[in-house]
Coordinates of C-alpha atoms in Angstrom, one line a residue:
X18 CA 0.0 0.0 0.0
X19 CA 1.4 3.4 -1.0
X20 CA 1.7 5.9 1.8
X21 CA 1.7 9.7 1.5
X22 CA 4.4 11.2 3.8
X23 CA 4.6 15.0 3.9
X24 CA 8.1 16.2 2.9
X25 CA 8.9 17.9 6.3
X26 CA 8.1 14.6 8.1
X27 CA 10.2 12.5 5.7
X28 CA 13.4 14.4 5.6
X29 CA 15.1 11.9 8.1
X30 CA 13.5 8.8 6.6
X31 CA 15.5 5.7 7.5
X32 CA 16.8 7.0 10.8
X33 CA 16.5 4.6 13.7
X34 CA 14.4 5.7 16.7
X35 CA 15.1 3.7 19.8
X36 CA 12.3 2.7 22.2
X37 CA 12.2 2.7 26.0
X38 CA 9.1 1.0 27.4
X39 CA 8.1 2.2 30.9
X40 CA 4.9 0.2 31.2
X41 CA 6.3 -1.6 34.3
X42 CA 7.4 1.6 36.0
X43 CA 5.5 4.7 34.9
X44 CA 2.6 2.6 33.6
X45 CA 2.3 1.0 37.1
X46 CA 1.8 4.4 38.6
X47 CA -1.6 4.7 37.0
X48 CA -4.7 4.5 39.2
X49 CA -6.1 1.0 39.1
X50 CA -2.9 -0.4 37.6
X51 CA -1.2 -3.2 39.5
X52 CA 1.1 -5.8 38.2
X53 CA 2.1 -9.0 40.0
X54 CA 5.7 -10.1 39.9
X55 CA 4.7 -12.8 37.5
X56 CA 2.9 -10.3 35.3
X57 CA 6.0 -8.1 35.1
X58 CA 8.2 -11.0 34.1
X59 CA 5.8 -12.1 31.3
X60 CA 5.4 -8.6 30.0
X61 CA 9.2 -8.0 30.1
X62 CA 9.9 -11.1 28.1
X63 CA 7.3 -10.2 25.6
X64 CA 8.7 -6.7 25.3
X65 CA 12.1 -8.2 24.5
X66 CA 10.5 -10.4 21.9
X67 CA 8.8 -7.4 20.4
X68 CA 12.2 -5.7 20.1
X69 CA 12.2 -2.6 22.3
X70 CA 15.6 -1.3 23.1
X71 CA 15.1 -0.6 26.8
X72 CA 12.7 -2.0 29.4
X73 CA 12.3 0.3 32.5
X74 CA 11.5 -2.4 35.1
X75 CA 10.7 -0.2 38.1
X76 CA 11.9 2.1 40.9
X77 CA 13.8 -0.2 43.3
X78 CA 14.1 2.4 46.0
X79 CA 10.4 3.2 46.2
X80 CA 8.9 -0.2 45.7
X81 CA 10.3 -3.5 47.1
X82 CA 8.4 -5.5 44.5
X83 CA 10.5 -3.8 41.8
X84 CA 13.7 -4.9 43.5
X85 CA 12.3 -8.5 43.5
X86 CA 11.6 -8.1 39.8
X87 CA 15.2 -7.2 39.0
X88 CA 16.4 -10.2 41.1
X89 CA 14.0 -12.5 39.3
X90 CA 15.1 -11.3 35.9
X91 CA 18.6 -12.7 36.6
X92 CA 17.1 -16.1 35.7
X93 CA 16.2 -14.9 32.2
X94 CA 18.2 -13.9 29.2
X95 CA 17.1 -10.9 27.1
X96 CA 18.0 -11.1 23.5
X97 CA 17.6 -7.5 22.4
X98 CA 16.4 -5.2 25.2
X99 CA 18.5 -3.8 28.0
X100 CA 17.0 -3.7 31.5
X101 CA 16.9 -0.3 33.2
X102 CA 16.2 0.7 36.8
X103 CA 14.6 4.1 37.6
X104 CA 15.3 6.6 40.3
X105 CA 15.9 10.2 41.2
X106 CA 19.0 12.4 41.4
X107 CA 20.6 12.5 44.9
X108 CA 18.9 14.4 47.6
X109 CA 20.0 17.9 48.4
X110 CA 23.0 18.0 50.8
X111 CA 23.6 14.3 50.5
X112 CA 26.7 12.8 48.9
X113 CA 25.9 10.3 46.0
X114 CA 27.5 7.4 47.8
X115 CA 25.2 8.0 50.8
X116 CA 22.0 8.4 48.8
X117 CA 19.6 5.5 49.2
X118 CA 17.9 6.0 45.9
X119 CA 21.1 6.0 43.8
X120 CA 22.4 3.0 45.7
X121 CA 19.2 1.1 45.1
X122 CA 19.7 1.5 41.4
X123 CA 23.3 0.2 41.7
X124 CA 22.1 -2.8 43.8
X125 CA 19.5 -3.6 41.1
X126 CA 22.6 -4.8 39.1
X127 CA 21.2 -3.8 35.7
X128 CA 23.2 -2.2 32.8
X129 CA 21.1 1.0 32.5
X130 CA 20.0 3.6 35.0
X131 CA 17.2 6.1 34.2
X132 CA 17.3 9.1 36.6
X133 CA 15.2 12.2 36.7
X134 CA 16.1 15.7 37.8
X135 CA 14.7 19.2 37.9
X136 CA 14.6 21.5 34.9
X137 CA 12.0 23.9 36.2
X138 CA 13.0 26.6 38.7
X139 CA 9.5 26.4 40.3
X140 CA 10.3 22.8 41.4
X141 CA 13.8 23.7 42.5
X142 CA 12.8 26.6 44.6
X143 CA 9.3 25.5 45.9
X144 CA 9.4 21.7 45.9
X145 CA 13.1 20.9 46.6
X146 CA 13.5 24.2 48.5
X147 CA 17.1 24.5 47.4
X148 CA 19.3 26.7 45.1
X149 CA 19.7 26.4 41.4
X150 CA 23.5 25.7 41.9
X151 CA 22.7 22.8 44.3
X152 CA 20.2 21.4 41.7
X153 CA 22.9 21.4 39.0
X154 CA 25.3 19.7 41.4
X155 CA 22.7 17.0 42.2
X156 CA 22.3 16.3 38.5
X157 CA 26.0 16.2 37.7
X158 CA 27.1 14.2 40.7
X159 CA 24.3 11.6 40.3
X160 CA 25.1 10.9 36.6
X161 CA 28.8 10.7 37.4
X162 CA 28.2 8.3 40.3
X163 CA 26.2 5.9 38.3
X164 CA 28.7 6.1 35.4
X165 CA 31.5 5.3 37.8
X166 CA 29.6 2.1 38.6
X167 CA 29.7 1.1 34.9
X168 CA 26.1 2.0 34.1
X169 CA 24.7 3.6 31.0
X170 CA 22.7 6.6 32.2
X171 CA 19.6 8.0 30.6
X172 CA 18.6 11.4 32.1
X173 CA 14.9 12.4 32.2
X174 CA 14.6 16.1 32.4
X175 CA 11.4 16.4 34.4
X176 CA 9.0 19.2 33.6
X177 CA 11.4 20.3 30.9
X178 CA 8.9 22.1 28.6
X179 CA 7.3 24.0 31.5
X180 CA 10.8 24.9 32.8
X181 CA 11.8 26.1 29.3
X182 CA 8.8 28.3 28.8
X183 CA 9.4 30.1 32.1
X184 CA 13.2 30.2 32.0
X185 CA 14.8 28.9 28.8
X186 CA 18.5 29.4 29.8
X187 CA 18.2 27.6 33.1
X188 CA 16.3 24.7 31.6
X189 CA 19.0 24.4 28.9
X190 CA 21.7 24.6 31.6
X191 CA 20.1 21.7 33.5
X192 CA 20.2 19.3 30.5
X193 CA 23.6 20.4 29.4
X194 CA 24.9 19.6 32.9
X195 CA 23.5 16.0 32.7
X196 CA 24.9 15.6 29.2
X197 CA 28.4 16.8 30.1
X198 CA 28.4 14.6 33.2
X199 CA 28.0 11.5 30.9
X200 CA 24.3 10.9 30.3
X201 CA 24.0 9.1 26.9
X202 CA 20.5 10.3 26.2
X203 CA 18.8 13.4 27.6
X204 CA 15.0 12.9 27.6
X205 CA 12.8 16.0 27.4
X206 CA 9.7 15.3 29.6
X207 CA 6.3 16.9 29.4
X208 CA 5.6 15.6 32.9
X209 CA 2.3 17.3 33.5
X210 CA 1.1 16.5 29.9
X211 CA 0.0 20.1 29.3
X212 CA 2.1 21.2 26.4
X213 CA 0.5 21.4 22.9
X214 CA 2.2 19.8 19.9
X215 CA 3.3 23.0 18.2
X216 CA 5.1 24.1 21.3
X217 CA 6.8 20.6 21.7
X218 CA 8.0 20.9 18.2
X219 CA 9.3 24.5 18.6
X220 CA 11.1 23.9 21.9
X221 CA 12.6 20.5 20.9
X222 CA 13.9 22.0 17.7
X223 CA 15.4 24.9 19.6
X224 CA 17.2 22.4 21.9
X225 CA 18.5 20.5 19.0
X226 CA 19.9 23.7 17.4
X227 CA 21.5 24.6 20.6
X228 CA 23.0 21.2 21.2
X229 CA 23.3 19.4 17.8
X230 CA 25.4 16.6 19.3
X231 CA 23.1 15.8 22.2
X232 CA 21.1 12.6 21.9
X233 CA 17.5 13.7 22.7
X234 CA 14.6 11.7 23.8
X235 CA 10.9 12.3 24.4
X236 CA 8.7 11.4 27.4
X237 CA 5.1 12.6 27.1
X238 CA 2.0 12.4 29.3
X239 CA -1.5 12.6 28.0
X240 CA -3.3 15.2 30.1
X241 CA -4.6 17.2 27.1
X242 CA -4.8 14.1 24.9
X243 CA -1.7 14.9 22.9
X244 CA 0.9 12.4 24.2
X245 CA 1.2 10.5 20.9
X246 CA 1.2 13.7 18.8
X247 CA 3.8 15.3 21.1
X248 CA 6.1 12.3 20.8
X249 CA 5.9 12.3 17.1
X250 CA 6.6 16.1 16.9
X251 CA 9.6 15.6 19.2
X252 CA 11.0 13.1 16.8
X253 CA 10.3 15.4 13.8
X254 CA 12.3 18.1 15.7
X255 CA 15.3 15.8 16.3
X256 CA 14.6 13.3 19.1
X257 CA 15.7 9.7 18.3
X258 CA 14.6 8.1 21.6
X259 CA 11.0 7.7 22.6
X260 CA 9.5 6.6 25.9
X261 CA 6.0 5.4 26.5
X262 CA 3.8 2.6 27.7
X263 CA 1.7 -0.2 26.1
X264 CA -1.9 1.0 25.7
X265 CA -0.9 4.3 27.2
X266 CA -1.4 3.3 30.8
X267 CA 0.2 5.6 33.3
X268 CA -0.2 8.3 35.9
X269 CA -3.4 10.5 35.7
X270 CA -4.5 10.2 32.1
X271 CA -1.6 8.1 31.0
X272 CA 1.5 8.2 28.9
X273 CA 2.2 8.1 25.1
X274 CA 0.8 4.8 23.8
X275 CA 3.6 3.0 22.1
X276 CA 1.1 0.8 20.1
X277 CA 0.2 4.1 18.2
X278 CA 3.6 5.8 18.3
X279 CA 5.8 3.0 16.9
X280 CA 3.7 2.0 13.8
X281 CA 3.2 5.7 12.9
X282 CA 6.9 6.4 13.1
X283 CA 7.7 3.6 10.7
X284 CA 4.7 3.3 8.4
X285 CA 3.8 6.9 8.2
X286 CA 7.0 8.9 8.8
X287 CA 9.7 6.6 7.3
X288 CA 11.7 6.0 10.5
X289 CA 12.8 2.6 11.7
X290 CA 11.8 1.2 15.0
X291 CA 12.1 -2.1 16.9
X292 CA 13.8 -5.1 15.2
X293 CA 14.8 -5.1 11.5
X294 CA 11.9 -7.3 10.6
X295 CA 9.0 -6.6 8.3
X296 CA 6.0 -4.7 9.8
X297 CA 3.5 -7.6 9.9
X298 CA 5.9 -9.5 12.2
X299 CA 7.0 -6.8 14.6
X300 CA 3.7 -4.9 14.8
X301 CA 1.7 -8.1 15.0
X302 CA 3.7 -8.9 18.1
X303 CA 2.9 -5.4 19.4
X304 CA -0.8 -6.2 19.1
X305 CA -0.2 -9.4 21.1
X306 CA 1.6 -7.4 23.7
X307 CA -1.3 -5.0 24.0
X308 CA -3.7 -7.9 24.7
X309 CA -1.2 -9.3 27.3
X310 CA -1.1 -6.0 29.2
X311 CA -4.9 -5.7 29.2
X312 CA -5.1 -9.2 30.5
X313 CA -2.7 -8.5 33.3
X314 CA -4.8 -5.6 34.4
X315 CA -8.1 -7.6 34.2
X316 CA -9.5 -5.1 31.6
X317 CA -11.2 -5.6 28.3
X318 CA -9.1 -4.5 25.3
X319 CA -10.2 -1.1 23.9
X320 CA -11.8 -2.1 20.5
X321 CA -11.4 1.5 19.2
X322 CA -7.7 1.7 19.9
X323 CA -5.7 2.8 16.8
X324 CA -3.8 0.1 14.9
X325 CA -4.4 -2.7 17.5
X326 CA -8.1 -2.4 18.4
X327 CA -10.6 -4.9 17.1
X328 CA -12.5 -2.0 15.4
X329 CA -9.4 -0.1 14.1
X330 CA -10.3 -1.3 10.6
X331 CA -14.1 -1.7 11.0
X332 CA -16.5 -0.5 8.4
X333 CA -20.1 -0.1 9.4
X334 CA -21.5 2.4 6.8
X335 CA -22.7 0.8 3.6
X336 CA -20.9 3.4 1.5
X337 CA -17.6 2.6 3.2
X338 CA -17.9 -1.1 2.9
X339 CA -18.8 -0.9 -0.8
X340 CA -15.7 1.3 -1.4
X341 CA -13.4 -0.9 0.6
X342 CA -14.5 -3.9 -1.5
X343 CA -13.4 -2.1 -4.6
X344 CA -10.4 -0.1 -3.4
X345 CA -9.3 -0.9 0.2
X346 CA -7.2 2.3 0.6
X347 CA -10.3 4.4 -0.1
X348 CA -11.2 4.1 3.6
X349 CA -8.1 2.3 5.1
X350 CA -5.0 4.3 5.9
X351 CA -2.9 1.2 5.8
X352 CA -3.3 -2.5 5.1
X353 CA -4.5 -4.0 8.4
X354 CA -2.1 -6.9 8.0
X355 CA 0.9 -4.6 8.4
X356 CA 0.0 -4.3 12.1
X357 CA -1.3 -7.8 12.6
X358 CA -4.9 -6.8 12.4
X359 CA -7.7 -7.4 10.0
X360 CA -10.6 -5.7 8.3
X361 CA -14.0 -6.0 10.0
X362 CA -17.3 -5.4 8.2
X363 CA -20.1 -4.6 10.6
X364 CA -23.6 -5.7 9.7
X365 CA -26.1 -3.3 11.2
X366 CA -29.0 -0.9 10.5
X367 CA -26.5 1.4 8.7
X368 CA -25.1 -1.4 6.5
X369 CA -25.7 -1.8 2.8
X370 CA -25.7 -4.8 0.6
X371 CA -22.0 -4.5 0.1
X372 CA -21.4 -5.0 3.9
X373 CA -23.5 -8.1 4.0
X374 CA -21.9 -9.5 0.8
X375 CA -18.4 -8.9 2.1
X376 CA -19.2 -10.4 5.5
X377 CA -20.7 -13.5 3.8
X378 CA -17.5 -13.9 1.6
X379 CA -15.1 -13.4 4.5
X380 CA -16.9 -15.5 7.2
X381 CA -18.8 -18.1 5.3
X382 CA -16.9 -18.4 2.0
X383 CA -20.1 -17.6 0.0
X384 CA -19.6 -15.1 -2.9
X385 CA -22.7 -12.9 -3.2
X386 CA -23.7 -9.9 -5.3
X387 CA -24.7 -7.0 -3.0
X388 CA -28.0 -6.8 -5.0
X389 CA -29.0 -10.4 -4.3
X390 CA -32.6 -10.6 -3.1
X391 CA -31.6 -12.6 0.0
X392 CA -29.1 -9.9 0.9
X393 CA -31.8 -7.3 0.7
X394 CA -34.3 -9.4 2.8
X395 CA -31.6 -10.1 5.4
X396 CA -30.8 -6.4 5.7
X397 CA -34.5 -5.6 6.2
X398 CA -34.7 -8.2 9.0
X399 CA -31.5 -6.9 10.7
X400 CA -32.9 -3.3 10.6
X401 CA -36.2 -4.4 12.1
X402 CA -34.5 -6.3 14.9
X403 CA -32.2 -3.4 15.7
X404 CA -35.3 -1.2 16.3
X405 CA -36.3 -3.8 18.9
X406 CA -33.0 -3.5 20.8
X407 CA -30.7 -5.9 18.9
X408 CA -27.2 -4.8 17.9
X409 CA -25.2 -6.9 15.5
X410 CA -22.1 -4.7 15.6
X411 CA -20.4 -7.0 18.1
X412 CA -22.5 -10.1 17.2
X413 CA -22.1 -10.7 13.5
X414 CA -22.7 -14.4 13.8
X415 CA -26.4 -13.8 14.6
X416 CA -26.7 -11.6 11.5
X417 CA -25.1 -14.4 9.4
X418 CA -27.6 -16.9 10.6
X419 CA -30.4 -14.6 9.4
X420 CA -28.6 -14.4 6.0
X421 CA -28.3 -18.2 5.7
X422 CA -32.0 -18.5 6.3
X423 CA -32.8 -16.1 3.5
X424 CA -30.4 -17.8 1.2
X425 CA -32.0 -21.2 1.8
X426 CA -28.7 -22.6 3.1
X427 CA -29.8 -22.9 6.7
X428 CA -30.4 -26.4 8.0
X429 CA -32.2 -26.8 11.3
X430 CA -30.2 -29.1 13.4
X431 CA -32.1 -28.7 16.6
X432 CA -35.0 -26.8 18.2
X433 CA -35.2 -25.6 21.8
X434 CA -38.8 -26.2 22.7
X435 CA -39.0 -25.4 26.4
X436 CA -36.9 -24.3 29.4
X437 CA -37.4 -23.8 33.1
X438 CA -35.2 -22.3 35.8
X439 CA -35.5 -22.5 39.6
X440 CA -33.6 -20.1 41.9
X441 CA -33.7 -19.4 45.6
X442 CA -31.9 -17.4 48.2
X443 CA -28.5 -19.0 47.5
X444 CA -26.3 -18.6 44.4
X445 CA -27.2 -22.1 43.3
X446 CA -29.7 -22.4 40.5
X447 CA -31.3 -25.3 38.6
X448 CA -32.4 -25.5 34.9
X449 CA -34.2 -27.9 32.7
X450 CA -34.3 -27.7 28.9
X451 CA -36.2 -29.7 26.3
X452 CA -34.5 -29.9 22.9
X453 CA -35.8 -31.5 19.7
X454 CA -33.2 -33.1 17.4
X455 CA -34.8 -34.7 14.3
X456 CA -37.8 -36.5 15.6
X457 CA -36.4 -37.1 19.0
X458 CA -36.9 -35.0 22.1
X459 CA -34.2 -34.7 24.8
X460 CA -34.6 -33.5 28.3
X461 CA -31.5 -32.3 30.2
X462 CA -30.9 -30.6 33.5
X463 CA -28.1 -28.4 34.8
X464 CA -27.0 -26.8 38.1
X465 CA -24.9 -23.6 38.1
X466 CA -24.0 -20.5 39.9
X467 CA -27.0 -18.4 38.9
X468 CA -29.7 -19.0 36.4
X469 CA -27.8 -18.3 33.3
X470 CA -24.9 -20.6 34.2
X471 CA -27.5 -23.3 35.1
X472 CA -29.2 -23.0 31.7
X473 CA -25.8 -23.0 29.9
X474 CA -24.9 -26.2 31.6
X475 CA -28.2 -27.9 30.7
X476 CA -28.0 -26.6 27.1
X477 CA -24.4 -27.8 26.7
X478 CA -25.3 -31.3 27.9
X479 CA -28.2 -31.5 25.5
X480 CA -26.3 -30.2 22.5
X481 CA -23.1 -32.2 23.0
X482 CA -25.0 -35.4 23.6
X483 CA -26.6 -34.9 20.2
X484 CA -23.6 -33.3 18.5
X485 CA -20.3 -34.5 20.0
X486 CA -18.4 -32.2 17.7
X487 CA -19.6 -29.3 19.9
X488 CA -17.4 -30.5 22.8
X489 CA -14.7 -28.3 21.4
X490 CA -16.9 -25.2 21.5
X491 CA -16.6 -23.1 24.7
X492 CA -17.9 -19.8 26.1
X493 CA -15.3 -17.1 26.3
X494 CA -17.2 -14.0 27.2
X495 CA -20.7 -13.0 28.4
X496 CA -22.0 -9.4 28.6
X497 CA -25.3 -7.8 29.5
X498 CA -26.2 -4.3 28.5
X499 CA -29.4 -2.1 28.6
X500 CA -29.8 -0.9 25.1
X501 CA -32.5 1.7 25.9
X502 CA -33.3 4.1 28.7
X503 CA -34.2 2.2 31.9
X504 CA -37.9 2.7 32.4
X505 CA -38.8 -0.1 34.9
X506 CA -37.8 -3.6 35.9
X507 CA -39.3 -4.7 32.6
X508 CA -36.7 -2.9 30.5
X509 CA -35.3 -4.8 27.5
X510 CA -31.8 -6.2 28.1
X511 CA -29.3 -7.3 25.4
X512 CA -26.9 -10.2 26.0
X513 CA -23.8 -10.8 23.8
X514 CA -21.8 -14.0 24.1
X515 CA -18.5 -15.0 22.6
X516 CA -17.7 -18.6 21.8
X517 CA -14.7 -20.3 20.3
X518 CA -13.8 -23.8 18.9
X519 CA -10.1 -23.2 19.3
X520 CA -9.7 -22.0 15.7
X521 CA -12.4 -19.4 15.2
X522 CA -14.2 -16.9 17.5
X523 CA -17.8 -15.7 17.0
X524 CA -20.3 -13.6 18.8
X525 CA -24.1 -13.8 19.0
X526 CA -26.8 -11.7 20.6
X527 CA -30.1 -12.2 22.3
X528 CA -32.7 -9.6 23.4
X529 CA -35.6 -9.9 25.9
X530 CA -37.1 -8.2 28.9
X531 CA -36.0 -11.4 30.7
X532 CA -32.2 -11.6 31.1
X533 CA -32.3 -15.4 31.2
X534 CA -34.3 -15.6 28.0
X535 CA -32.0 -13.1 26.3
X536 CA -29.0 -15.2 27.4
X537 CA -30.6 -18.4 26.1
X538 CA -31.3 -16.8 22.7
X539 CA -27.6 -15.7 22.4
X540 CA -26.2 -19.1 23.6
X541 CA -28.5 -21.1 21.3
X542 CA -27.5 -18.9 18.4
X543 CA -23.8 -19.5 19.2
X544 CA -24.1 -23.3 19.2
X545 CA -26.3 -23.1 16.1
X546 CA -23.7 -21.0 14.2
X547 CA -21.0 -23.6 15.0
X548 CA -23.2 -26.4 13.5
X549 CA -24.0 -24.2 10.4
X550 CA -20.3 -23.6 9.8
X551 CA -19.6 -27.3 9.9
X552 CA -22.4 -28.0 7.4
X553 CA -21.0 -25.3 5.1
X554 CA -17.5 -26.8 5.4
X555 CA -18.7 -30.3 4.6
X556 CA -20.6 -29.0 1.5
X557 CA -17.5 -27.1 0.4
X558 CA -15.3 -30.2 0.8
X559 CA -17.7 -32.2 -1.3
X560 CA -17.9 -29.5 -4.0
X561 CA -14.2 -28.5 -3.7
X562 CA -15.0 -24.8 -3.4
X563 CA -15.1 -22.1 -0.8
X564 CA -12.4 -21.1 1.7
X565 CA -14.1 -23.2 4.4
X566 CA -12.9 -26.4 2.6

């Protein structure tokens, strides 16, 4: 896919930009973020596989768990990344060899130290309550002390942009002090995240003009929603070292999201990042890492996240889907495969025939013309159901079942004829379901934690007894939402379930004023979809056509 890159962004095309990931340190400072020791080790090893240059593992002086992490990492070999310990410059009036924070970095026994110091006179005078001269001595002596212990030093100039705006010469003096003391990289930090992109570009460019030989880095926070943009502008202005976190986790509103920064630097701006491997490999691993971090935090991945989100390349409008089928780059800024993602066509009330036809081709291996009568009738039914509270955006398998029925390709494999649920004051619930398979009726019971679980147990027993191939099919996710304004306890609820057979994943939906009934509809659709796929696959194998074969 050809990419348009403005000339002023492309003048350093081919330059390598090194990456420091601070998910395990700065990311862990975010509210609601907590990593176990095992989480930190798994994420660090994945970061190394992805190909970042530095992994900032934590602040050993402030957090004993971080010191445990550095000890535990001695059992593992990193192939690309260098492990870094974080800390501050020495305290005022304390010699470096007596400073506990600096010595904790040394005891971490890692090759790289990242230390922060003050660039803003406000912090020196009002927070540290010391003189500017003492501040400069704290910076220089701390860098020198760590260098004497054989460590590479990366210096983070805290609040640099705020300090530069108020007193440019002193802010510049602070970073020059760190550089001349032996810091390999001087990182300009927008610590309160309040600097707009044009100012980041202007100030970073001025620093580069003043110190052309200084290796500059960028560390941006997201308080005004500009962390990614600010990081990119800093690189355009001359920085060749970027810091950020996976998924943008971090203090307050977070840090620059590396899952957006890194692909943009390479695919849009012509720089090189991570390993010297093709984009589908390295950025596909970045998507896997994004999921791993969400999992460690117990959070659902953000489907709208640029590049790595499930909906990053989703097309809902009929006009969009029609255009993408003809010319993908008409509505896609890159090929989704470059970042390990894929195109998603959403079937909904806004969809056109092209959306349905593309979905049928991709998911079912059935080539269809968008003007096919079955496509039109399926769309009419989808739109009618959405007016009743259904949503097929995240449950396309239910929409595909509707299409199969209108195409005459649907084969009824079973019919749920009756169900009953008994609950009481305890979490335990009991369910009975009656399923008709062919001419035979089956009655199954189930016990579970709550009525939905009990019904699922009973349904699974009935379906797998009749169709043993469904033993591979399992529930992965279950969600309940109120699609309309709550008016009473009779309000309609929508249930979406996600199932997998180990190879494919599909989602179905059910709607009712009864949450158990809505759940049953969604679960029955999920098992039904699995059986329909198998029927289509067998037919394709017999005919020797279709991608399901």
